[in-house]
Coordinates of C-alpha atoms and ligand atoms in Angstrom, one line a residue:
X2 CA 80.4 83.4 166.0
X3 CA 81.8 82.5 169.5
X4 CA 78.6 83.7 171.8
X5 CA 75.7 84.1 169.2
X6 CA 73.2 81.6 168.9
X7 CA 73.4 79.2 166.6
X8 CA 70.4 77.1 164.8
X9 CA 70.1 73.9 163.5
X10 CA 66.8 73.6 161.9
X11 CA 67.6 72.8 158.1
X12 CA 71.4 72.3 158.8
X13 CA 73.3 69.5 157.1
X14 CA 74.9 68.2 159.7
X15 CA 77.0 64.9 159.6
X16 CA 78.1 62.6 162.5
X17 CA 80.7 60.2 162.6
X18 CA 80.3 56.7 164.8
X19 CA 76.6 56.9 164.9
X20 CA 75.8 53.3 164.7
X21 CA 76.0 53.5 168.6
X22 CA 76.6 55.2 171.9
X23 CA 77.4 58.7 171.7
X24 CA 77.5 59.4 168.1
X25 CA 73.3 57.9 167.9
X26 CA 72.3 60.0 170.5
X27 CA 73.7 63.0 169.1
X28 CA 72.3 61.8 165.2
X29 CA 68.9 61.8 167.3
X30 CA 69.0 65.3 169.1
X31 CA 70.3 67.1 166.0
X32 CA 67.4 65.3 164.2
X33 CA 65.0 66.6 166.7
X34 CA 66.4 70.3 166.5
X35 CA 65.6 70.2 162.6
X36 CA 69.1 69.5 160.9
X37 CA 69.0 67.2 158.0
X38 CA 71.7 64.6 159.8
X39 CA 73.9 62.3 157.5
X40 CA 75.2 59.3 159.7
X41 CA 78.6 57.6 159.3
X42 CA 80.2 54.2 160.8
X43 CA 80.8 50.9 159.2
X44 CA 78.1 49.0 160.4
X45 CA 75.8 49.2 157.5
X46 CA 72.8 47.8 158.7
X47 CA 72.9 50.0 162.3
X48 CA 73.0 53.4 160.5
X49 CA 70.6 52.2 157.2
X50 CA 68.2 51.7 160.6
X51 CA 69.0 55.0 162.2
X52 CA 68.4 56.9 159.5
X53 CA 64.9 55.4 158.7
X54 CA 64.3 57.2 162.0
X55 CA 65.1 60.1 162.4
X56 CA 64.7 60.8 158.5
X57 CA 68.7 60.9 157.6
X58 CA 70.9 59.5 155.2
X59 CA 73.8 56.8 155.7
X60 CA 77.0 56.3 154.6
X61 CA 79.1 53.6 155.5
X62 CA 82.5 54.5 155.5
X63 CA 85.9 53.0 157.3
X64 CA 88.0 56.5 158.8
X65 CA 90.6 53.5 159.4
X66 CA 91.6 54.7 155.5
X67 CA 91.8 58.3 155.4
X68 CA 92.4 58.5 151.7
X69 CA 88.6 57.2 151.1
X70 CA 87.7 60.5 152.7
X71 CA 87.4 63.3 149.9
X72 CA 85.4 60.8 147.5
X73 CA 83.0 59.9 150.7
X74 CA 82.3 63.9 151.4
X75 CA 81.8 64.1 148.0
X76 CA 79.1 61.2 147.9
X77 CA 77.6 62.8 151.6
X78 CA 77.1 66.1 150.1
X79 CA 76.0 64.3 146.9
X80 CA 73.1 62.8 148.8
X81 CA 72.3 65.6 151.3
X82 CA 73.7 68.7 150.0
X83 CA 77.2 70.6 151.6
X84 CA 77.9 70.4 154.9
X85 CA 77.3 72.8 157.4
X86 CA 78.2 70.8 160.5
X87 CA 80.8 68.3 160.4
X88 CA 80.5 66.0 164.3
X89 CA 84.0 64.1 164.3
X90 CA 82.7 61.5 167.0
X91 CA 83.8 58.4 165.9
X92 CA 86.9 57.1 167.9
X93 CA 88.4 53.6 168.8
X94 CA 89.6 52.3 172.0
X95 CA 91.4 49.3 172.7
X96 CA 92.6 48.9 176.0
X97 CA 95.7 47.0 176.4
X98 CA 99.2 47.4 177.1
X99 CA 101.1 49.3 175.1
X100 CA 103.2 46.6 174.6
X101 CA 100.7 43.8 173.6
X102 CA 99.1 45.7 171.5
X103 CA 99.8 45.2 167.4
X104 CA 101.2 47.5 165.4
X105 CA 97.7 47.7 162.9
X106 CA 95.8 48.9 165.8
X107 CA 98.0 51.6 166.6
X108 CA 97.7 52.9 163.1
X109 CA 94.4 52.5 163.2
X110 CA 93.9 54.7 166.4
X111 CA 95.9 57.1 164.8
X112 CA 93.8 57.0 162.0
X113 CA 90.1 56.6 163.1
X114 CA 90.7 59.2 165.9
X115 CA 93.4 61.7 164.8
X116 CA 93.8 61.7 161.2
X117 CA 90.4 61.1 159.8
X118 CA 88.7 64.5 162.1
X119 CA 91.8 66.3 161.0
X120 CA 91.6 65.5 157.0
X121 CA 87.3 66.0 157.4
X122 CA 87.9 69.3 158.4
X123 CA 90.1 69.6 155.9
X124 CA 87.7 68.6 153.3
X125 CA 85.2 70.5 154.7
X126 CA 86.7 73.9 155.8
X127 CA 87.3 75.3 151.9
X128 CA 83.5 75.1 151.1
X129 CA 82.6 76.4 154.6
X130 CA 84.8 79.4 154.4
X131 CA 83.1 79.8 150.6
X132 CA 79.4 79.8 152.0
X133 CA 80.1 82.2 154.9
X134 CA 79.2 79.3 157.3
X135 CA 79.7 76.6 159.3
X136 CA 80.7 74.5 162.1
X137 CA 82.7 72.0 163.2
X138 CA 82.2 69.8 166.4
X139 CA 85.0 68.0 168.1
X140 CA 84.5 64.9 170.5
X141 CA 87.1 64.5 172.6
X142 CA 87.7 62.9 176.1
X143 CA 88.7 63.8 179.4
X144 CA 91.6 61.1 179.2
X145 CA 93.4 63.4 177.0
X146 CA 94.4 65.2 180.4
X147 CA 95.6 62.6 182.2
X148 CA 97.6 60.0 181.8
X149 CA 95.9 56.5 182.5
X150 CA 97.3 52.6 181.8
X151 CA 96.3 50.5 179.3
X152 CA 95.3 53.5 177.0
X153 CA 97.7 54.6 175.4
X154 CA 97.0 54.9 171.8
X155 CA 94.2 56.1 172.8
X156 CA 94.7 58.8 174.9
X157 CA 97.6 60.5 172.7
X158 CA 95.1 60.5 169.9
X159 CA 92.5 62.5 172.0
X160 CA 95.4 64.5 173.4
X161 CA 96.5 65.2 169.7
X162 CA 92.8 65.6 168.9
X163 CA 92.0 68.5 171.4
X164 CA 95.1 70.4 171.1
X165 CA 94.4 70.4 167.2
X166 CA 90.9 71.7 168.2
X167 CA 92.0 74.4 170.4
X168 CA 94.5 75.3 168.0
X169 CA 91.9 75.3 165.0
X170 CA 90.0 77.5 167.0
X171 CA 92.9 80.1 167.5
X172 CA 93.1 80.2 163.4
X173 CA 89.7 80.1 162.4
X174 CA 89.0 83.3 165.6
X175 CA 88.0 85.6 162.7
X176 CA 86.3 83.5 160.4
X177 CA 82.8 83.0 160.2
X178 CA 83.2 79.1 161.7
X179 CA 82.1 77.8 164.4
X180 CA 84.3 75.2 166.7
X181 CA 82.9 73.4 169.7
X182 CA 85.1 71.3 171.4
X183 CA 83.3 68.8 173.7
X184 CA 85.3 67.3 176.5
X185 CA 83.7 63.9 177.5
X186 CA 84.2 62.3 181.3
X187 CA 83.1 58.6 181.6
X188 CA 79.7 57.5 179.3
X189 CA 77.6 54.3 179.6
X190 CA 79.0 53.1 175.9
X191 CA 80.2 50.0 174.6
X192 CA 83.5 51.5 174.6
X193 CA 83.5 51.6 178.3
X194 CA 81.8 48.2 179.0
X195 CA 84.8 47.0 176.9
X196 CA 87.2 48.9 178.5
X197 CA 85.8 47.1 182.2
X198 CA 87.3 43.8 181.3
X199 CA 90.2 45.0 181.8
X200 CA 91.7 44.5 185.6
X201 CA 93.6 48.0 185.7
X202 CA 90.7 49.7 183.8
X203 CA 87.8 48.3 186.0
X204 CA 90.0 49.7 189.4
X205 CA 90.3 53.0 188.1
X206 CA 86.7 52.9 187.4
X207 CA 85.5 51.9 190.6
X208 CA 87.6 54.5 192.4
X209 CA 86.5 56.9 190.4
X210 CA 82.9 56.0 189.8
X211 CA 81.5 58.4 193.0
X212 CA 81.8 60.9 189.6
X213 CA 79.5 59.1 188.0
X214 CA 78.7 57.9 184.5
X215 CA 76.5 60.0 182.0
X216 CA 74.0 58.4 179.6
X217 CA 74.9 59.2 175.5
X218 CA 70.8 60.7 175.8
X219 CA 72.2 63.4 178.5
X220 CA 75.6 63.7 176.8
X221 CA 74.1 64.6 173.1
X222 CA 71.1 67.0 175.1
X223 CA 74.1 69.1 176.6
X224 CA 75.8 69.2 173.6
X225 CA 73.3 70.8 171.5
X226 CA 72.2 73.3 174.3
X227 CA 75.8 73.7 174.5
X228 CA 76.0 74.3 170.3
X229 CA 73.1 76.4 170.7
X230 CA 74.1 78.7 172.7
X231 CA 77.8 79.1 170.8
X232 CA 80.0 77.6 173.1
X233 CA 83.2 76.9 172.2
X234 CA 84.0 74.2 175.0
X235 CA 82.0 72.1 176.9
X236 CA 83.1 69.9 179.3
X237 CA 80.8 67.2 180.9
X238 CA 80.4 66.1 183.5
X239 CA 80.7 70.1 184.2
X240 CA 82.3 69.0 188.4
X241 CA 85.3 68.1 185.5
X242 CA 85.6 71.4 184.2
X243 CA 88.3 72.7 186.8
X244 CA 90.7 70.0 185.6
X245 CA 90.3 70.6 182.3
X246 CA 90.8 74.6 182.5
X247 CA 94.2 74.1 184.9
X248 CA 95.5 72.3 182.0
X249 CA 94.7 75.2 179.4
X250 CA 96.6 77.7 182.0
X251 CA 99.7 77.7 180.0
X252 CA 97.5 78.3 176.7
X253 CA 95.4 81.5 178.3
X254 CA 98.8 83.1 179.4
X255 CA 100.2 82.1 175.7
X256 CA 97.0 83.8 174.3
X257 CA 97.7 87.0 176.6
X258 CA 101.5 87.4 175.2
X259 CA 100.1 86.7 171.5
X260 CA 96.9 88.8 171.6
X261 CA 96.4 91.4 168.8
X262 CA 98.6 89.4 166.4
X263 CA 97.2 89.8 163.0
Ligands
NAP9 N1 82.3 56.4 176.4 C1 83.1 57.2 177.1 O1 83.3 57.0 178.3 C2 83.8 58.3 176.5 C3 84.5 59.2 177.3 C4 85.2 60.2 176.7 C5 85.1 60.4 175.3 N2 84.4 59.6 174.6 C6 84.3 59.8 173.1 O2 83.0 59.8 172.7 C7 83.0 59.4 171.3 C8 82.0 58.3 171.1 O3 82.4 57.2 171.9 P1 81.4 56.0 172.4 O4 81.6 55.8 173.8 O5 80.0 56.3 171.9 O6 82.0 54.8 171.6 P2 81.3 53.5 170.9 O7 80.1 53.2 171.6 O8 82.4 52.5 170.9 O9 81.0 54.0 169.4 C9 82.1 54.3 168.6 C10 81.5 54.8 167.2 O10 82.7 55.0 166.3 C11 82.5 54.3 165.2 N3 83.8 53.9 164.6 C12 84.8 53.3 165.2 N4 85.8 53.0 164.4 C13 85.4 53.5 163.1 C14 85.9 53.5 161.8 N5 87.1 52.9 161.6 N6 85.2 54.1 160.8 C15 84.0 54.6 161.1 N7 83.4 54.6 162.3 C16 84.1 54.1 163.3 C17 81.7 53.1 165.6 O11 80.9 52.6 164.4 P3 81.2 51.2 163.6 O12 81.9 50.3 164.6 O13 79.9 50.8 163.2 O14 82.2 51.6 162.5 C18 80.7 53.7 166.6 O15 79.6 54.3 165.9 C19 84.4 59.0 171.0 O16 85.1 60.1 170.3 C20 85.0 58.8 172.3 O17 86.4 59.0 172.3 C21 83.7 58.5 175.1

């Protein structure tokens, strides 16, 4: 499926944190393209809204406790039918020192950010395979190239996040699934206004900020022209790209030496 074009009018699709930022603008777009969106967060009354807009359901669900999951796919494809695109968006993302930070809210960056996208897929692949479609949308984050202060739960999740992406892809080459990968640079988000009260944080993103930070609207528009069109990674902003595809060198010369392994 990796260049054809692929269509959302009618989809199922679901999205994960779309009470805000990121996660709502892409529960908008997707609604705009046609898909019948399902949208998942905790914050009950935020998505119950949402989805009175664009014409979706809500499910409020915590991916903090990834054994809830199978019983909430089953209640999401209760109420809108199966799945045909599953958007793992939702991610936490304290910043403090590794140190200072408690041992619950490692565990839950492990789980809202890691293992939740990795048991959904899970959950969802089986009836995908069965149906002869589907696919699966990762958001990840430029941060899991590079190592930055103050992040670190966060950043090894995204890191552990993309590579199981790029890995899924590699499996999944010859089925009929499609995996998008979306690489994320800085976006005007709550998680980011957060993030700026912290001193180390707030440097970094001054010295940076000549790159600029992209609205969720832009971010979630490039994502489904990006989906339409089959791509299997999109990085934004796209002046990021080179960074991102010097760190894959070791994985194009791995898929070189592996090619036309069965
Ligand atoms: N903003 C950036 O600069 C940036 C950069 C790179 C990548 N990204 C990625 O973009 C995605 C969206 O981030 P954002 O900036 O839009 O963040 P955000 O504004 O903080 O929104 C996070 C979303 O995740 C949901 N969420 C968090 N914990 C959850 C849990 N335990 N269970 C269910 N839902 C949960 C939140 O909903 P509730 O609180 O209602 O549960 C919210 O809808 C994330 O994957 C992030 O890593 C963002």
């Amino acid at each position: 499926m990796g260049n054809s074009q692929v269509n959302l009018r009618d989809q199922h699709a679901v999205v994960t944190g779309a009470s805000r930022g990121v996660g709502a603008a892409l529960a908008r777009e997707f609604a705009a393209e046609g898909a019948r969106v399902t949208l998942l967060a905790r914050s009950q009354a935020a998505i119950d809204e949402l989805a009175r807009e664009i014409g979706g359901h809500a499910i409020s669900a915590d991916l903090a406790e990834p054994g809830e999951l199978p019983a909430t796919v089953k209640q999401i494809e209760h109420q809108g039918g199966p799945i045909d695109v599953l958007v793992n968006n939702a991610a936490l993302g304290h910043v403090a020192e590794f140190i200072n930070q408690s041992p619950e809210s490692v565990t839950a960056h492990v789980h809202t950010n890691l293992l939740a996208p990795m048991q959904l897929c899970k959950v969802v692949l089986p009836g995908m395979l069965d149906r002869g479609h589907g696919s699966l949308v990762t958001i990840s984050s430029l941060s899991s190239e590079i190592s930055i202060r103050n992040m670190s739960s966060y950043v090894a999740t995204k890191a552990g996040l993309t590579a199981f992406t790029l890995n899924l892809q590699r499996e999944l080459r010859r089925a009929p699934i499609h995996t998008m990968l979306v690489v994320l640079g800085e976006v005007d988000t709550d998680m980011v206004a957060e993030g700026r009260n912290d001193p180390v944080l707030a440097t970094i993103a001054d010295r940076i900020g000549s790159m600029g930070s992209m609205t969720p609207e832009h971010v979630a528009h490039k994502v489904v022209i990006g989906y339409r069109s089959g791509r299997s990674t999109l990085v934004l902003p796209p002046t990021a790209r080179p960074l991102f595809e010097l760190r894959q060198l070791p994985n194009r010369i791995f898929d070189v030496v592996t090619r036309n392994i069965p």
